[in-house]
GROMACS .gro file of C-alpha atoms in nm:
model
  205
    1UNK     CA    1  -1.414   1.937  -3.291
    2UNK     CA    2  -1.402   2.297  -3.161
    3UNK     CA    3  -1.788   2.313  -3.086
    4UNK     CA    4  -1.752   2.019  -2.866
    5UNK     CA    5  -1.510   2.220  -2.643
    6UNK     CA    6  -1.805   2.437  -2.528
    7UNK     CA    7  -2.052   2.152  -2.449
    8UNK     CA    8  -2.051   2.066  -2.091
    9UNK     CA    9  -1.940   2.411  -1.990
   10UNK     CA   10  -2.163   2.654  -1.803
   11UNK     CA   11  -2.075   3.019  -1.780
   12UNK     CA   12  -1.707   2.970  -1.880
   13UNK     CA   13  -1.660   2.684  -1.616
   14UNK     CA   14  -1.350   2.487  -1.749
   15UNK     CA   15  -1.534   2.142  -1.693
   16UNK     CA   16  -1.300   1.858  -1.760
   17UNK     CA   17  -1.434   1.672  -2.072
   18UNK     CA   18  -1.484   1.311  -2.093
   19UNK     CA   19  -1.852   1.357  -1.980
   20UNK     CA   20  -2.024   1.495  -2.289
   21UNK     CA   21  -1.746   1.582  -2.543
   22UNK     CA   22  -1.551   1.251  -2.523
   23UNK     CA   23  -1.233   1.454  -2.571
   24UNK     CA   24  -0.985   1.577  -2.315
   25UNK     CA   25  -0.995   1.940  -2.379
   26UNK     CA   26  -0.822   2.061  -2.066
   27UNK     CA   27  -0.488   2.208  -2.146
   28UNK     CA   28  -0.324   2.049  -1.844
   29UNK     CA   29  -0.083   1.749  -1.865
   30UNK     CA   30  -0.184   1.610  -1.532
   31UNK     CA   31  -0.570   1.618  -1.598
   32UNK     CA   32  -0.516   1.487  -1.953
   33UNK     CA   33  -0.296   1.202  -1.854
   34UNK     CA   34  -0.539   1.135  -1.548
   35UNK     CA   35  -0.827   1.086  -1.799
   36UNK     CA   36  -0.637   0.852  -2.015
   37UNK     CA   37  -0.515   0.652  -1.711
   38UNK     CA   38  -0.865   0.639  -1.575
   39UNK     CA   39  -1.006   0.498  -1.898
   40UNK     CA   40  -0.728   0.251  -1.921
   41UNK     CA   41  -0.786   0.132  -1.574
   42UNK     CA   42  -1.166   0.107  -1.608
   43UNK     CA   43  -1.143  -0.081  -1.942
   44UNK     CA   44  -0.888  -0.319  -1.794
   45UNK     CA   45  -1.092  -0.393  -1.483
   46UNK     CA   46  -1.412  -0.453  -1.666
   47UNK     CA   47  -1.256  -0.680  -1.934
   48UNK     CA   48  -1.081  -0.886  -1.670
   49UNK     CA   49  -1.395  -0.939  -1.471
   50UNK     CA   50  -1.639  -0.977  -1.774
   51UNK     CA   51  -1.448  -1.034  -2.099
   52UNK     CA   52  -1.779  -1.060  -2.292
   53UNK     CA   53  -1.803  -0.682  -2.256
   54UNK     CA   54  -1.482  -0.600  -2.453
   55UNK     CA   55  -1.477  -0.240  -2.338
   56UNK     CA   56  -1.232  -0.015  -2.514
   57UNK     CA   57  -1.090   0.331  -2.409
   58UNK     CA   58  -1.279   0.483  -2.699
   59UNK     CA   59  -1.609   0.367  -2.569
   60UNK     CA   60  -1.524   0.567  -2.245
   61UNK     CA   61  -1.472   0.871  -2.434
   62UNK     CA   62  -1.099   0.822  -2.529
   63UNK     CA   63  -0.902   0.857  -2.850
   64UNK     CA   64  -0.772   0.569  -3.063
   65UNK     CA   65  -0.431   0.451  -2.944
   66UNK     CA   66  -0.421   0.659  -2.636
   67UNK     CA   67  -0.333   0.339  -2.421
   68UNK     CA   68  -0.019   0.266  -2.628
   69UNK     CA   69   0.213   0.509  -2.450
   70UNK     CA   70   0.453   0.293  -2.254
   71UNK     CA   71   0.433   0.534  -1.960
   72UNK     CA   72   0.053   0.521  -1.949
   73UNK     CA   73   0.068   0.143  -1.967
   74UNK     CA   74   0.308   0.122  -1.660
   75UNK     CA   75   0.095   0.363  -1.465
   76UNK     CA   76  -0.226   0.163  -1.537
   77UNK     CA   77  -0.037  -0.149  -1.453
   78UNK     CA   78   0.075  -0.040  -1.117
   79UNK     CA   79  -0.270   0.089  -1.036
   80UNK     CA   80  -0.419  -0.241  -1.141
   81UNK     CA   81  -0.189  -0.440  -0.904
   82UNK     CA   82  -0.338  -0.230  -0.613
   83UNK     CA   83  -0.695  -0.301  -0.742
   84UNK     CA   84  -0.623  -0.684  -0.765
   85UNK     CA   85  -0.550  -0.669  -0.391
   86UNK     CA   86  -0.847  -0.466  -0.315
   87UNK     CA   87  -1.073  -0.730  -0.493
   88UNK     CA   88  -0.981  -0.970  -0.218
   89UNK     CA   89  -1.194  -0.753   0.025
   90UNK     CA   90  -1.537  -0.929   0.028
   91UNK     CA   91  -1.696  -0.661   0.246
   92UNK     CA   92  -1.576  -0.383  -0.001
   93UNK     CA   93  -1.727  -0.572  -0.290
   94UNK     CA   94  -2.057  -0.628  -0.101
   95UNK     CA   95  -2.084  -0.263  -0.024
   96UNK     CA   96  -1.990  -0.134  -0.381
   97UNK     CA   97  -2.266  -0.375  -0.521
   98UNK     CA   98  -2.514  -0.175  -0.312
   99UNK     CA   99  -2.427   0.161  -0.473
  100UNK     CA  100  -2.677   0.221  -0.753
  101UNK     CA  101  -2.518   0.252  -1.102
  102UNK     CA  102  -2.722   0.561  -1.176
  103UNK     CA  103  -2.645   0.734  -0.840
  104UNK     CA  104  -2.647   1.101  -0.833
  105UNK     CA  105  -2.325   1.304  -0.832
  106UNK     CA  106  -2.372   1.429  -0.485
  107UNK     CA  107  -2.376   1.068  -0.358
  108UNK     CA  108  -2.057   0.992  -0.548
  109UNK     CA  109  -1.892   1.299  -0.429
  110UNK     CA  110  -1.997   1.232  -0.077
  111UNK     CA  111  -1.839   0.890  -0.083
  112UNK     CA  112  -1.524   1.017  -0.257
  113UNK     CA  113  -1.469   1.312  -0.003
  114UNK     CA  114  -1.519   1.064   0.282
  115UNK     CA  115  -1.257   0.830   0.120
  116UNK     CA  116  -0.998   1.099   0.121
  117UNK     CA  117  -1.103   1.271   0.454
  118UNK     CA  118  -0.791   1.168   0.648
  119UNK     CA  119  -0.529   1.168   0.378
  120UNK     CA  120  -0.439   1.097   0.017
  121UNK     CA  121  -0.226   0.815  -0.125
  122UNK     CA  122  -0.220   0.594  -0.427
  123UNK     CA  123  -0.411   0.325  -0.277
  124UNK     CA  124  -0.704   0.575  -0.212
  125UNK     CA  125  -0.683   0.697  -0.576
  126UNK     CA  126  -0.716   0.334  -0.681
  127UNK     CA  127  -1.010   0.293  -0.456
  128UNK     CA  128  -1.179   0.598  -0.628
  129UNK     CA  129  -1.112   0.444  -0.967
  130UNK     CA  130  -1.233   0.101  -0.844
  131UNK     CA  131  -1.557   0.246  -0.729
  132UNK     CA  132  -1.594   0.429  -1.077
  133UNK     CA  133  -1.518   0.110  -1.261
  134UNK     CA  134  -1.793  -0.076  -1.068
  135UNK     CA  135  -2.054   0.200  -1.138
  136UNK     CA  136  -1.947   0.207  -1.508
  137UNK     CA  137  -1.986  -0.165  -1.520
  138UNK     CA  138  -2.331  -0.144  -1.389
  139UNK     CA  139  -2.418   0.130  -1.639
  140UNK     CA  140  -2.287  -0.116  -1.923
  141UNK     CA  141  -2.482  -0.400  -1.807
  142UNK     CA  142  -2.813  -0.212  -1.733
  143UNK     CA  143  -2.792  -0.034  -2.054
  144UNK     CA  144  -2.756   0.306  -1.907
  145UNK     CA  145  -2.470   0.391  -2.151
  146UNK     CA  146  -2.532   0.762  -2.097
  147UNK     CA  147  -2.406   0.731  -1.760
  148UNK     CA  148  -2.049   0.611  -1.849
  149UNK     CA  149  -1.901   0.937  -1.948
  150UNK     CA  150  -2.088   1.121  -1.682
  151UNK     CA  151  -1.931   0.896  -1.412
  152UNK     CA  152  -1.592   0.964  -1.570
  153UNK     CA  153  -1.658   1.336  -1.567
  154UNK     CA  154  -1.727   1.308  -1.186
  155UNK     CA  155  -1.391   1.135  -1.123
  156UNK     CA  156  -1.205   1.412  -1.326
  157UNK     CA  157  -1.390   1.674  -1.132
  158UNK     CA  158  -1.294   1.536  -0.805
  159UNK     CA  159  -0.929   1.494  -0.912
  160UNK     CA  160  -0.912   1.853  -1.036
  161UNK     CA  161  -1.084   1.989  -0.709
  162UNK     CA  162  -0.946   1.759  -0.435
  163UNK     CA  163  -0.635   1.577  -0.554
  164UNK     CA  164  -0.450   1.799  -0.797
  165UNK     CA  165  -0.194   1.964  -0.559
  166UNK     CA  166  -0.106   1.621  -0.430
  167UNK     CA  167  -0.057   1.488  -0.779
  168UNK     CA  168   0.168   1.777  -0.856
  169UNK     CA  169   0.378   1.692  -0.551
  170UNK     CA  170   0.408   1.336  -0.670
  171UNK     CA  171   0.540   1.455  -1.010
  172UNK     CA  172   0.212   1.355  -1.182
  173UNK     CA  173   0.080   1.014  -1.242
  174UNK     CA  174   0.436   0.861  -1.291
  175UNK     CA  175   0.470   0.904  -0.918
  176UNK     CA  176   0.298   0.581  -0.875
  177UNK     CA  177   0.582   0.411  -1.069
  178UNK     CA  178   0.871   0.587  -0.906
  179UNK     CA  179   0.760   0.606  -0.538
  180UNK     CA  180   0.553   0.291  -0.489
  181UNK     CA  181   0.692  -0.039  -0.341
  182UNK     CA  182   0.444  -0.136  -0.061
  183UNK     CA  183   0.137  -0.168  -0.284
  184UNK     CA  184  -0.002  -0.460  -0.094
  185UNK     CA  185  -0.002  -0.277   0.228
  186UNK     CA  186  -0.143   0.053   0.068
  187UNK     CA  187  -0.415  -0.164  -0.104
  188UNK     CA  188  -0.528  -0.317   0.224
  189UNK     CA  189  -0.544   0.030   0.411
  190UNK     CA  190  -0.730   0.179   0.100
  191UNK     CA  191  -0.971  -0.098   0.110
  192UNK     CA  192  -1.058  -0.027   0.469
  193UNK     CA  193  -1.097   0.346   0.392
  194UNK     CA  194  -1.342   0.276   0.105
  195UNK     CA  195  -1.540   0.035   0.322
  196UNK     CA  196  -1.564   0.321   0.585
  197UNK     CA  197  -1.668   0.574   0.323
  198UNK     CA  198  -1.935   0.343   0.182
  199UNK     CA  199  -2.070   0.253   0.534
  200UNK     CA  200  -2.080   0.637   0.599
  201UNK     CA  201  -2.279   0.672   0.269
  202UNK     CA  202  -2.535   0.412   0.358
  203UNK     CA  203  -2.589   0.563   0.719
  204UNK     CA  204  -2.650   0.911   0.572
  205UNK     CA  205  -2.874   0.816   0.272
   0.00000   0.00000   0.00000
């Protein structure tokens, strides 16, 4: 699908695909694996919360079988453990429910930047994925299917622009497997950070 590599780019901008093209066309292992991990996370979260949706990675722009890699499975599993703990935060769920599923990119980026304003850790990465999964679920249930890959592209752009150097320092996405033991504490702290980011977003609307 060579022609799809050009869709979604403007003036040579190497836009991470997953928005329009549906394929990961970035020749970068961290970005490509990040896209697969994100899709696996989102599909698992939505299927756990609403089994009637039966979301697959392919529906989110992925390739058949991409979630079968054992390393990918373990990374997604670790991130989901953090997300399960975050789900216990009722205030966080209430605030996320108030963000429109068809929110603009600048709103999403504002919340994301606020979330990471005072540091990066795996809990906050999960908080970003968690927010994306809720917005994608809203897009699914409100029949705004065109928004699904757009939201994924926002997350990939944010990873590339804001989180990439940190991910390199962690050794890539496998860093969550090798260097992560206090997931419950990290999840609670990240929940508080995302609550703060969403409160900030509401105050500045």
